[in-house]
Short mmCIF file of N, CA, C and O in Angstrom, two decimals:
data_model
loop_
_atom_site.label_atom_id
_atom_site.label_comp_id
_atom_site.label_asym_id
_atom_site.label_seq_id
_atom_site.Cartn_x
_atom_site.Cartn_y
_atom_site.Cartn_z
N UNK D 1 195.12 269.12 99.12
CA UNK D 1 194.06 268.84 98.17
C UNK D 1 193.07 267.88 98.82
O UNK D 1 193.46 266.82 99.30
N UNK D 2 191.61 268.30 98.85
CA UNK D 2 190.92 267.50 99.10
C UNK D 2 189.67 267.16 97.93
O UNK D 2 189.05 268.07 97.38
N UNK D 3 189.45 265.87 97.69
CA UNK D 3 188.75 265.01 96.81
C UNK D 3 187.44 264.68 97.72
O UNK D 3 187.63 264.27 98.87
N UNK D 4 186.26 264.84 97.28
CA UNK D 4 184.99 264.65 98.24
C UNK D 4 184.30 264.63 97.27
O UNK D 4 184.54 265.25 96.24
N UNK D 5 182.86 263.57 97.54
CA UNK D 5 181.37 263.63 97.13
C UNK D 5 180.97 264.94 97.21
O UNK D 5 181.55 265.43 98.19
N UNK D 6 179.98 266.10 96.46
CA UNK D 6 179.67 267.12 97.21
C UNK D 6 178.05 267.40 97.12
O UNK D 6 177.59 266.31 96.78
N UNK D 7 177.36 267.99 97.20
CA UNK D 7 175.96 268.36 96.92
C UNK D 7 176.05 268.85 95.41
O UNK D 7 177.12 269.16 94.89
N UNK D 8 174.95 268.90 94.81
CA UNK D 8 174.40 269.11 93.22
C UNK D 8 174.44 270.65 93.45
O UNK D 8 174.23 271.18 92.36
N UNK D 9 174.61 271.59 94.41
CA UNK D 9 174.10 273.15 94.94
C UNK D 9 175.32 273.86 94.72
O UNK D 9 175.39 275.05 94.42
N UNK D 10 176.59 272.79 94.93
CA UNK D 10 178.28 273.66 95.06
C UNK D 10 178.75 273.32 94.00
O UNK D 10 179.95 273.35 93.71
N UNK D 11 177.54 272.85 93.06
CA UNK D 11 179.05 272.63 91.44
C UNK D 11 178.31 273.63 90.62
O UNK D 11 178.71 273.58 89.46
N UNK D 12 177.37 274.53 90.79
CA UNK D 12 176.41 275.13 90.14
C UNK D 12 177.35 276.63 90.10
O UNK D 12 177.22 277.17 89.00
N UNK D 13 177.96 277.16 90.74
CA UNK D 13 179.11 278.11 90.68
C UNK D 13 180.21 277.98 89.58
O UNK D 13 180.13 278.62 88.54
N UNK D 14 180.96 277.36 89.77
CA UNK D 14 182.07 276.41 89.01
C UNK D 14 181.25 276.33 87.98
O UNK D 14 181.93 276.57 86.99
N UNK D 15 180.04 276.08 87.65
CA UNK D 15 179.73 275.46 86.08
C UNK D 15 179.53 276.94 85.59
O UNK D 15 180.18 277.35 84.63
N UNK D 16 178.74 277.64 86.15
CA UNK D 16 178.65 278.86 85.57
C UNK D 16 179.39 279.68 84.91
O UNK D 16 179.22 280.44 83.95
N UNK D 17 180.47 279.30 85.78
CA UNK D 17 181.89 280.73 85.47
C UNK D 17 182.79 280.62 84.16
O UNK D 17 183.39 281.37 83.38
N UNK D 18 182.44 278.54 84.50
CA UNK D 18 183.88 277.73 83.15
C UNK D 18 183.18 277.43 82.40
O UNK D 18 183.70 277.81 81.35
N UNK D 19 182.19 276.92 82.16
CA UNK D 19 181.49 276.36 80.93
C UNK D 19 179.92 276.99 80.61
O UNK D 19 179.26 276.24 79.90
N UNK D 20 179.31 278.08 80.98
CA UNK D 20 177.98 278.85 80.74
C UNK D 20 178.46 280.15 81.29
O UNK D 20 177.82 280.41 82.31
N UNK D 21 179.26 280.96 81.04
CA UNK D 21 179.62 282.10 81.29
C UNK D 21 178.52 283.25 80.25
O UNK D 21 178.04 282.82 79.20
N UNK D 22 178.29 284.48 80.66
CA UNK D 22 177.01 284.94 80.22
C UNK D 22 175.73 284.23 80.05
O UNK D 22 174.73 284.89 79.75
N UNK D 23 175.63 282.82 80.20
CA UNK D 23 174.24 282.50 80.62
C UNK D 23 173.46 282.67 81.77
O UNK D 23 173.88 283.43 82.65
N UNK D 24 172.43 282.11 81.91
CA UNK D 24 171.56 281.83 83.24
C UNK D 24 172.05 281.44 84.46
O UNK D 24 172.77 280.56 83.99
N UNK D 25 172.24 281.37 85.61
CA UNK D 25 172.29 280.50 86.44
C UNK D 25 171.81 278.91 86.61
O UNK D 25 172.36 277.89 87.01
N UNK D 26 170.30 279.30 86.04
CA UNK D 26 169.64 277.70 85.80
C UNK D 26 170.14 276.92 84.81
O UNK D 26 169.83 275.74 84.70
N UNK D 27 171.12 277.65 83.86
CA UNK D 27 171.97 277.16 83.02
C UNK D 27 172.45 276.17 83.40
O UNK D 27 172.19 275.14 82.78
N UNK D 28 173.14 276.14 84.31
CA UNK D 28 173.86 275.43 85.06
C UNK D 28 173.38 274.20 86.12
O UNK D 28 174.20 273.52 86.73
N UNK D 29 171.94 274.03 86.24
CA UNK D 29 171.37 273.03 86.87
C UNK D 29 170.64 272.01 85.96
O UNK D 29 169.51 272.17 85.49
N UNK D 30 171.49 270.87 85.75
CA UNK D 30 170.81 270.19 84.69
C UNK D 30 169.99 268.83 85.78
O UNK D 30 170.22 268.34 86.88
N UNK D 31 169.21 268.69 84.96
CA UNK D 31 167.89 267.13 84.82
C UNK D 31 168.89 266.27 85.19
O UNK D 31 169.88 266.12 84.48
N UNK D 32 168.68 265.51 86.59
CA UNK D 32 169.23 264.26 87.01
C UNK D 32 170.18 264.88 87.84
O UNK D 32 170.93 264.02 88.32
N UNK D 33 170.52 266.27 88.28
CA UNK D 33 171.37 265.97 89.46
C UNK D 33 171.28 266.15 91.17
O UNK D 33 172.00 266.39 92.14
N UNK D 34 169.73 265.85 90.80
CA UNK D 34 169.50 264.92 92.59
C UNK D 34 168.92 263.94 92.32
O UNK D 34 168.00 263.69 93.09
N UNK D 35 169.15 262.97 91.22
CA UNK D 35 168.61 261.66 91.37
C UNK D 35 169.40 261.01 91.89
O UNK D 35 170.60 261.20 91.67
N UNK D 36 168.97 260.08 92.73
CA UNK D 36 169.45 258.69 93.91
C UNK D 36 170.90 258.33 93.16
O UNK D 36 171.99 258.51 93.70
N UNK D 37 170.72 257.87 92.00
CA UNK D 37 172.11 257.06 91.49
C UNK D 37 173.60 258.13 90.75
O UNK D 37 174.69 257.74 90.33
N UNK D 38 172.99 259.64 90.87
CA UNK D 38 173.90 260.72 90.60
C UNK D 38 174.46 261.24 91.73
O UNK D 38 174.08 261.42 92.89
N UNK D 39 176.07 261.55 90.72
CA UNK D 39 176.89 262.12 92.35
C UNK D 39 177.88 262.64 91.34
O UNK D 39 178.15 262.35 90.18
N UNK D 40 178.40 263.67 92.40
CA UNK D 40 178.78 265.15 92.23
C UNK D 40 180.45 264.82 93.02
O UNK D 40 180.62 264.26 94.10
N UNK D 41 181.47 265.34 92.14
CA UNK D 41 182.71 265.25 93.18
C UNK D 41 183.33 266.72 92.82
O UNK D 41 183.19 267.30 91.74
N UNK D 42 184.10 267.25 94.08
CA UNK D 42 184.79 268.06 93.76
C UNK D 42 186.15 268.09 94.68
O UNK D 42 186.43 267.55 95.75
N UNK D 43 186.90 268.95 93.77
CA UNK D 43 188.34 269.32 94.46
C UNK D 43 188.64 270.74 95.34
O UNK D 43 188.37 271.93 95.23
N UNK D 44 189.18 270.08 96.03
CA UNK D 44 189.07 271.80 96.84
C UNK D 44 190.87 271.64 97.06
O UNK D 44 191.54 270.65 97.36
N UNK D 45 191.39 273.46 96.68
CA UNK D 45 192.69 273.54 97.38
C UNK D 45 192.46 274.48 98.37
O UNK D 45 191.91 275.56 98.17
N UNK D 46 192.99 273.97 99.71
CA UNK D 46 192.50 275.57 100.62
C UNK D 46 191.16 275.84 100.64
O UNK D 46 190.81 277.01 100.47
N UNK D 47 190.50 275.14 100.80
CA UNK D 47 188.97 275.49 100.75
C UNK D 47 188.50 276.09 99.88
O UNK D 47 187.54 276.86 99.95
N UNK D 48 189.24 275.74 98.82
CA UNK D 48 188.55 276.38 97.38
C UNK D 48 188.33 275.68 96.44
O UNK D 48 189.29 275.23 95.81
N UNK D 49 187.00 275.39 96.08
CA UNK D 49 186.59 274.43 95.30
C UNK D 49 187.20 274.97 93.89
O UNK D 49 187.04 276.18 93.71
N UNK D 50 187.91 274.22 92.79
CA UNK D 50 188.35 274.42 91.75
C UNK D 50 188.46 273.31 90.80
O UNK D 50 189.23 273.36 89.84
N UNK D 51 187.78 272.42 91.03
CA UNK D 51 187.47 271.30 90.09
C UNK D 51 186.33 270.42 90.46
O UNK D 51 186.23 269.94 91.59
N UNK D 52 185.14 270.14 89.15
CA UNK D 52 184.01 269.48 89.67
C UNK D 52 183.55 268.61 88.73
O UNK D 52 183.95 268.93 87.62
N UNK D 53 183.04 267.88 88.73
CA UNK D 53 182.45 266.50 87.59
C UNK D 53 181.50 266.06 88.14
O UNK D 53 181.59 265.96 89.37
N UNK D 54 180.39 265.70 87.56
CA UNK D 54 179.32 265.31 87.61
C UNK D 54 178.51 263.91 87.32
O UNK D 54 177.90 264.17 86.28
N UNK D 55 178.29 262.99 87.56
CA UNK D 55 178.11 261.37 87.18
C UNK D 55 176.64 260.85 87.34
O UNK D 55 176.15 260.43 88.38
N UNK D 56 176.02 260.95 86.11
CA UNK D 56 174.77 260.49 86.05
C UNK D 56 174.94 259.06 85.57
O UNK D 56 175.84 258.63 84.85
N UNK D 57 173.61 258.17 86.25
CA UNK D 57 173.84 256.89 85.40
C UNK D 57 172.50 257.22 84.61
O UNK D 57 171.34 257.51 84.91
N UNK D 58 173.45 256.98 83.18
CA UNK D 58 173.12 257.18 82.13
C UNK D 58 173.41 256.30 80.94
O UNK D 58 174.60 256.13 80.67
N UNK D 59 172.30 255.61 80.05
CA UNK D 59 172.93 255.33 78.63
C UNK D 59 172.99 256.04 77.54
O UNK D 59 172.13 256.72 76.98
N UNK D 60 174.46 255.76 77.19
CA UNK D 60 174.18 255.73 75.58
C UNK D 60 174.03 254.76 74.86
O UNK D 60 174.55 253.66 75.06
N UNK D 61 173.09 255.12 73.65
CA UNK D 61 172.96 253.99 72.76
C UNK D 61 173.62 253.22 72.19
O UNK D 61 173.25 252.05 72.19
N UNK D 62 174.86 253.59 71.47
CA UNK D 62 175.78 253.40 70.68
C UNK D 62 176.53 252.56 71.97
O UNK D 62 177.40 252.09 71.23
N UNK D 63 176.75 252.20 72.81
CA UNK D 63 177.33 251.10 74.11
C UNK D 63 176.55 250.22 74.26
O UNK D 63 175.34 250.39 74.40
N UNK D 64 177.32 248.80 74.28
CA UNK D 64 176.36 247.46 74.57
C UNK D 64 176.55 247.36 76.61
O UNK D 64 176.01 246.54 77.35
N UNK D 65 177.24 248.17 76.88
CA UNK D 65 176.97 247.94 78.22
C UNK D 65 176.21 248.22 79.33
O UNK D 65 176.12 249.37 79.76
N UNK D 66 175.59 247.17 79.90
CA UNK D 66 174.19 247.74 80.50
C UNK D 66 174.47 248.76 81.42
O UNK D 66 173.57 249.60 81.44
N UNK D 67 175.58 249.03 82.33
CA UNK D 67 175.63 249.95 83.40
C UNK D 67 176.96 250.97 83.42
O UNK D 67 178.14 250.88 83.75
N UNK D 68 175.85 252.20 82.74
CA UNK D 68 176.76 253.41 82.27
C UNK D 68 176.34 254.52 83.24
O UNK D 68 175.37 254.77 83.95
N UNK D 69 177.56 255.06 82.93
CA UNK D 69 177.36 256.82 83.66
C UNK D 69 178.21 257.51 83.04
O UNK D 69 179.31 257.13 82.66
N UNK D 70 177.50 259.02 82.87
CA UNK D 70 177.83 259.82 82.23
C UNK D 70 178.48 261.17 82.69
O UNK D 70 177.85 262.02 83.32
N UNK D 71 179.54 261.26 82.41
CA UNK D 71 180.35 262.86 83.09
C UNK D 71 179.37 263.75 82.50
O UNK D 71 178.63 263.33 81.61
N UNK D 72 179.27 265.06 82.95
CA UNK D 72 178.53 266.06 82.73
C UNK D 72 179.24 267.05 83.72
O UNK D 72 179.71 266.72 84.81
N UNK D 73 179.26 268.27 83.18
CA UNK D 73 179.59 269.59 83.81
C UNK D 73 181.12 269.25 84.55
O UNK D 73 181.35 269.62 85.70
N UNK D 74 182.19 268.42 83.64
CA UNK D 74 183.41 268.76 84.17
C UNK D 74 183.88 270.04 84.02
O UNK D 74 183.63 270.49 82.90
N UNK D 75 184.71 271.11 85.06
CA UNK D 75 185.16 272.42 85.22
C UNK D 75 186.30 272.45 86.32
O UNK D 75 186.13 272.31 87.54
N UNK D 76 187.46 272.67 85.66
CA UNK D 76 188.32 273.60 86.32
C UNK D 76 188.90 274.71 86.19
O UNK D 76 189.51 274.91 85.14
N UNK D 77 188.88 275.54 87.00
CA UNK D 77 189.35 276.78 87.12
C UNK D 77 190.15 277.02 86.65
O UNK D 77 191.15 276.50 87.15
N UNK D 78 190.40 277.88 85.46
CA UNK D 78 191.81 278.43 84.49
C UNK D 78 192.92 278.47 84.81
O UNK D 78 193.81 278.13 84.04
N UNK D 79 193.19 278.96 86.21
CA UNK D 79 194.06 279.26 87.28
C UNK D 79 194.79 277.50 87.56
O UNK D 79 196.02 277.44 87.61
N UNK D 80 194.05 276.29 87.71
CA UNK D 80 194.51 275.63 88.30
C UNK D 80 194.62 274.42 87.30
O UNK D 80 195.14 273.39 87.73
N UNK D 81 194.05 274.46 85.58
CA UNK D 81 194.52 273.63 84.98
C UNK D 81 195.93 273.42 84.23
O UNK D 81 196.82 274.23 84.01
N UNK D 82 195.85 272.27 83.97
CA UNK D 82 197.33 271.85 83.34
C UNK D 82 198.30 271.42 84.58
O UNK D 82 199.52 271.38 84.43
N UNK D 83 197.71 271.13 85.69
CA UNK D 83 197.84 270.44 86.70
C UNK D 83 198.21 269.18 87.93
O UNK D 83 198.83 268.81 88.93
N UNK D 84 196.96 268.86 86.54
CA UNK D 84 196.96 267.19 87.17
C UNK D 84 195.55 266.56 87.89
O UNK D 84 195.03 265.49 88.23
N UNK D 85 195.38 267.76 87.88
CA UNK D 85 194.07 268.30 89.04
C UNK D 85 192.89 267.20 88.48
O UNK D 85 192.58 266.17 89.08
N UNK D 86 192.25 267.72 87.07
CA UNK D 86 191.17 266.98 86.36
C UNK D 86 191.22 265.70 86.29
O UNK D 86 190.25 264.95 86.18
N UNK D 87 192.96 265.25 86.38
CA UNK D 87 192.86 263.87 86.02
C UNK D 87 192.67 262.87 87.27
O UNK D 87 192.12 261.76 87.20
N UNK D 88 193.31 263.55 88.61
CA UNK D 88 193.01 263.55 89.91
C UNK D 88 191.41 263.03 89.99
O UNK D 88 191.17 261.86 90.27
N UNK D 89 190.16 264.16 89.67
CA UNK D 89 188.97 264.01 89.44
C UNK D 89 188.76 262.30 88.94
O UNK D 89 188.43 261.29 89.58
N UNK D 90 189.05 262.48 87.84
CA UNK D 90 188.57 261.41 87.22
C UNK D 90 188.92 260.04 87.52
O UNK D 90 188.15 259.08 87.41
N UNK D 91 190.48 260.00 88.04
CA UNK D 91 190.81 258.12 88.75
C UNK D 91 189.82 258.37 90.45
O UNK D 91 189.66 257.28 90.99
N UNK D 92 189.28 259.40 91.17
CA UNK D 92 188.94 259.18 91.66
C UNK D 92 187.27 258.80 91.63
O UNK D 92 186.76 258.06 92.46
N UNK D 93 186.53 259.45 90.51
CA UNK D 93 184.81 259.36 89.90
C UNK D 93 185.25 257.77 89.51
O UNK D 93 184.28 257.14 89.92
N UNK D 94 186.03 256.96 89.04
CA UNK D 94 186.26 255.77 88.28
C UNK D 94 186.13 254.54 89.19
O UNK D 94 185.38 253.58 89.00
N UNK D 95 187.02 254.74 90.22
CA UNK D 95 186.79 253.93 91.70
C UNK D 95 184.85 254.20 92.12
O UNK D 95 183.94 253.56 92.63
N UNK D 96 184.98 254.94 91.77
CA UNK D 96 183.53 255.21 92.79
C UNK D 96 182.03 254.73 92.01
O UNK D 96 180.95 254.47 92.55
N UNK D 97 182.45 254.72 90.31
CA UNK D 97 181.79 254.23 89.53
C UNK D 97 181.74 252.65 89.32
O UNK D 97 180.77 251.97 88.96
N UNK D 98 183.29 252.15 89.71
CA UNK D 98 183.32 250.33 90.17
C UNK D 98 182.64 249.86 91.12
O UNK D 98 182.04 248.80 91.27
N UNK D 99 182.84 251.07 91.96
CA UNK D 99 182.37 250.54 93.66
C UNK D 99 180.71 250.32 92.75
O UNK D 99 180.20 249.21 92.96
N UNK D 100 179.87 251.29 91.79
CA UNK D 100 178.47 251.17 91.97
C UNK D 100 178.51 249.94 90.64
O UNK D 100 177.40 249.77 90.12
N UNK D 101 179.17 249.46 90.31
CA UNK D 101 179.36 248.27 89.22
C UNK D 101 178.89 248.94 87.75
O UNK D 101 177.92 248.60 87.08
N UNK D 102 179.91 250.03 87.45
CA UNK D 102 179.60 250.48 86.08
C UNK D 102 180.53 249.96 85.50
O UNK D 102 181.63 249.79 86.01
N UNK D 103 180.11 249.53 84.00
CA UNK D 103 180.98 249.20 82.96
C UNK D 103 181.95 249.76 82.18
O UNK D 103 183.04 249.33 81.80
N UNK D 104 181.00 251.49 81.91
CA UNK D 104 181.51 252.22 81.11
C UNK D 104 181.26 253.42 81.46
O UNK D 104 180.32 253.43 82.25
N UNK D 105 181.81 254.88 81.15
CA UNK D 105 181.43 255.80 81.29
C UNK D 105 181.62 256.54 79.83
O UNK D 105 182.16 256.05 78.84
N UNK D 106 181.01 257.87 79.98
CA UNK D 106 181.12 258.31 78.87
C UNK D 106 180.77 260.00 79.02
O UNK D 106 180.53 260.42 80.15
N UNK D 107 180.74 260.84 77.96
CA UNK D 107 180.61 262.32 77.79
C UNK D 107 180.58 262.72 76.38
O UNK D 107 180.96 262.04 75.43
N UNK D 108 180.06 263.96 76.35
CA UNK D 108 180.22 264.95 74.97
C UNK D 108 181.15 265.62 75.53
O UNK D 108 181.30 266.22 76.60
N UNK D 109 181.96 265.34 74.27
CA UNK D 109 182.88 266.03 74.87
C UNK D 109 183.35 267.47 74.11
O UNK D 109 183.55 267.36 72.90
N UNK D 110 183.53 268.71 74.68
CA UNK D 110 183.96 269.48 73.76
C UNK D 110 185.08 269.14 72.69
O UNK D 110 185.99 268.36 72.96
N UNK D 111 184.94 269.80 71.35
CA UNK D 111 185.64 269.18 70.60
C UNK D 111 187.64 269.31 70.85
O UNK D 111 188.58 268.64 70.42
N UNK D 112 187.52 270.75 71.90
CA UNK D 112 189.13 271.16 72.20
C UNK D 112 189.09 270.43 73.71
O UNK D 112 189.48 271.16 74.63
N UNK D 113 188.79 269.47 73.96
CA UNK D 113 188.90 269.11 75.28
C UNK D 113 189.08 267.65 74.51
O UNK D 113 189.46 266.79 75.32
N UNK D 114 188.94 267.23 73.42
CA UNK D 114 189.00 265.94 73.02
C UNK D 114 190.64 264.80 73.36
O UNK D 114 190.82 263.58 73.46
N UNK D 115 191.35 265.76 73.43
CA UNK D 115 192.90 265.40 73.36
C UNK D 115 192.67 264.87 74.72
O UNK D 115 192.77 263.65 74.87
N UNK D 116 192.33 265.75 75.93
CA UNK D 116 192.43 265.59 77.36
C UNK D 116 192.21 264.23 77.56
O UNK D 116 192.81 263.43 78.27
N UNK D 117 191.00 264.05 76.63
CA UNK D 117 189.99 262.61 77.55
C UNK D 117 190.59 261.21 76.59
O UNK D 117 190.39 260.01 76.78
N UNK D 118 191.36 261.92 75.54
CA UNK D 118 191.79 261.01 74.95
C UNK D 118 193.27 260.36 75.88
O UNK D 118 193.02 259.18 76.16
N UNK D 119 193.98 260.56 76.16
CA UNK D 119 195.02 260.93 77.65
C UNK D 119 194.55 260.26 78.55
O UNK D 119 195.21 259.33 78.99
N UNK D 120 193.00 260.61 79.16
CA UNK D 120 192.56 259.58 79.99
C UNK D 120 192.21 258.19 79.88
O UNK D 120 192.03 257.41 80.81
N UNK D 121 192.13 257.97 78.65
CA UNK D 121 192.01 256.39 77.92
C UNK D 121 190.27 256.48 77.34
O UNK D 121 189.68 255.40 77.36
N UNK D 122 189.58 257.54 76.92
CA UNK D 122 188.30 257.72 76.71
C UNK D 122 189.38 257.65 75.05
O UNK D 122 190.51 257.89 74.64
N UNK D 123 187.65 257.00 74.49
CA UNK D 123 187.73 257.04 72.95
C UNK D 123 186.74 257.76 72.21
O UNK D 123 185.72 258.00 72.86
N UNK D 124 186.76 258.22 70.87
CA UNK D 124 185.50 258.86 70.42
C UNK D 124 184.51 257.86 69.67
O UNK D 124 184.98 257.10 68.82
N UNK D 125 183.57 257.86 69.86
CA UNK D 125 182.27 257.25 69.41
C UNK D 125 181.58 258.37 68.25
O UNK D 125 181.27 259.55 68.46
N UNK D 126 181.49 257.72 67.20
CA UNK D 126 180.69 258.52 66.11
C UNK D 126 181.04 259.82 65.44
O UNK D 126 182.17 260.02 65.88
N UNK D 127 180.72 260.92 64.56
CA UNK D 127 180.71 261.33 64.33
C UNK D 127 180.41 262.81 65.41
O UNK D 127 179.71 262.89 66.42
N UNK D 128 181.19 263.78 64.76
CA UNK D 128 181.26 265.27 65.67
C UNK D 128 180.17 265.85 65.52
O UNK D 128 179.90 265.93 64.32
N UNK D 129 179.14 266.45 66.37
CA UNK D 129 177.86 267.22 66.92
C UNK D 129 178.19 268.39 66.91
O UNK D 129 179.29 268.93 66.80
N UNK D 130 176.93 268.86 67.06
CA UNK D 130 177.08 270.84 67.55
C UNK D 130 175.80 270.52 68.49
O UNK D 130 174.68 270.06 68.23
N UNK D 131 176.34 270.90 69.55
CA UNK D 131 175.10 271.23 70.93
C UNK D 131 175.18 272.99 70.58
O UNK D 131 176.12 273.77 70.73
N UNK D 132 174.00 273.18 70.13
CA UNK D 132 173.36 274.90 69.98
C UNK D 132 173.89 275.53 71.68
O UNK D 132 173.79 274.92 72.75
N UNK D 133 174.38 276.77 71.46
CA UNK D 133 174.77 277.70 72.38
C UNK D 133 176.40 277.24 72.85
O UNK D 133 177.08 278.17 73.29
N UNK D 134 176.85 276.27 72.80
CA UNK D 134 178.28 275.36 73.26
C UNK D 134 178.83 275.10 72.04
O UNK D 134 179.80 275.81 71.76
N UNK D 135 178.52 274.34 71.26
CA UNK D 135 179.55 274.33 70.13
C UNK D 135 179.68 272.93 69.74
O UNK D 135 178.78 272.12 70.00
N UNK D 136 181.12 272.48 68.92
CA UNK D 136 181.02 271.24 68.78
C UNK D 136 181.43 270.40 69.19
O UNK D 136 182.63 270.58 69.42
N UNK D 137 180.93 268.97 69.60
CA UNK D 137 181.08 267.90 70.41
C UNK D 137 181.53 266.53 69.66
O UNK D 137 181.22 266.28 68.49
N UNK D 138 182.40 265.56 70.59
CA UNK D 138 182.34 264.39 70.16
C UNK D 138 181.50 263.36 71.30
O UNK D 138 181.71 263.58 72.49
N UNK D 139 180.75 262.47 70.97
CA UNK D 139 180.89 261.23 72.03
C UNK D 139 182.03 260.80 72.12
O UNK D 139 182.67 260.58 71.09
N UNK D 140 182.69 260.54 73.66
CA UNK D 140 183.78 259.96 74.10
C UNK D 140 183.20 258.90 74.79
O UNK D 140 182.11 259.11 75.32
N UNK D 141 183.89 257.42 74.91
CA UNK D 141 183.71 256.49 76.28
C UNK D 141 185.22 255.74 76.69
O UNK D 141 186.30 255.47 76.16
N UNK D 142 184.53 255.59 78.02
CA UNK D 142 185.97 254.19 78.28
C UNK D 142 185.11 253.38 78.99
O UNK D 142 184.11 253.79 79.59
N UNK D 143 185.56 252.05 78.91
CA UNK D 143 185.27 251.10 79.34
C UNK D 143 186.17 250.55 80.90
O UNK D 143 187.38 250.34 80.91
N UNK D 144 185.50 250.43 81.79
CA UNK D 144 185.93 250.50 83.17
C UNK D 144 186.22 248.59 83.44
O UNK D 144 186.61 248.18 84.53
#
């Protein structure tokens, strides 16, 4: 298993397939991921990328902490969850989010993915959303 920084170009596959399946391709390229303070990690087994997360610094409102970042476009491959794999992802995005002196992180989180991040020590913030075309969401955060 290898854990690496990767380019904003190799998580655009992976997002497509797990989380915008019958959409666009551009679906899958969101606002902020070649800005300076965003970074991209992925997992590869065998040279096969199968897990990716995305880390914008970002606020939310509802957090008094000045220096946040936000997961976006977490995806692993059907084949390789229930793993260990995602959570792998995430103690390693967490180190890398101290190293840049974040407080907190946070996500929408799908509403059947809520258990996962709850596991990771993320809590829900506010009331449940519907993002049109995806479905319904909670704000999740943890505090780093």
């Amino acid at each position: 298993m290898i854990i690496k920084e990767i380019p904003a170009e190799e998580t655009y596959g992976l997002r497509h397939e797990v989380l915008r399946p019958g959409q666009s391709l551009d679906a899958c390229m969101y606002e902020g991921d070649k800005d300076e303070q965003t970074f991209h990690i992925g997992i590869y087994l065998q040279d096969r990328l199968v897990c990716i997360g995305s880390f914008y610094q970002e606020q939310e409102k509802s957090l008094s902490q000045q220096n946040q970042y936000r997961l976006r476009g977490m995806a692993t491959l059907e084949s390789e969850r229930g793993k260990g794999i995602g959570s792998k992802l995430i103690a390693f995005a967490e180190l890398a989010m101290k190293d840049k002196g974040a407080e907190a992180w946070w996500c929408n989180a799908r509403t059947t993915a809520v258990p996962y991040y709850e596991k990771l020590g993320l809590q829900k913030v506010g009331n449940e959303f519907h993002i049109p075309e995806i479905g319904p969401h909670y704000v999740m955060c943890k505090i780093l």
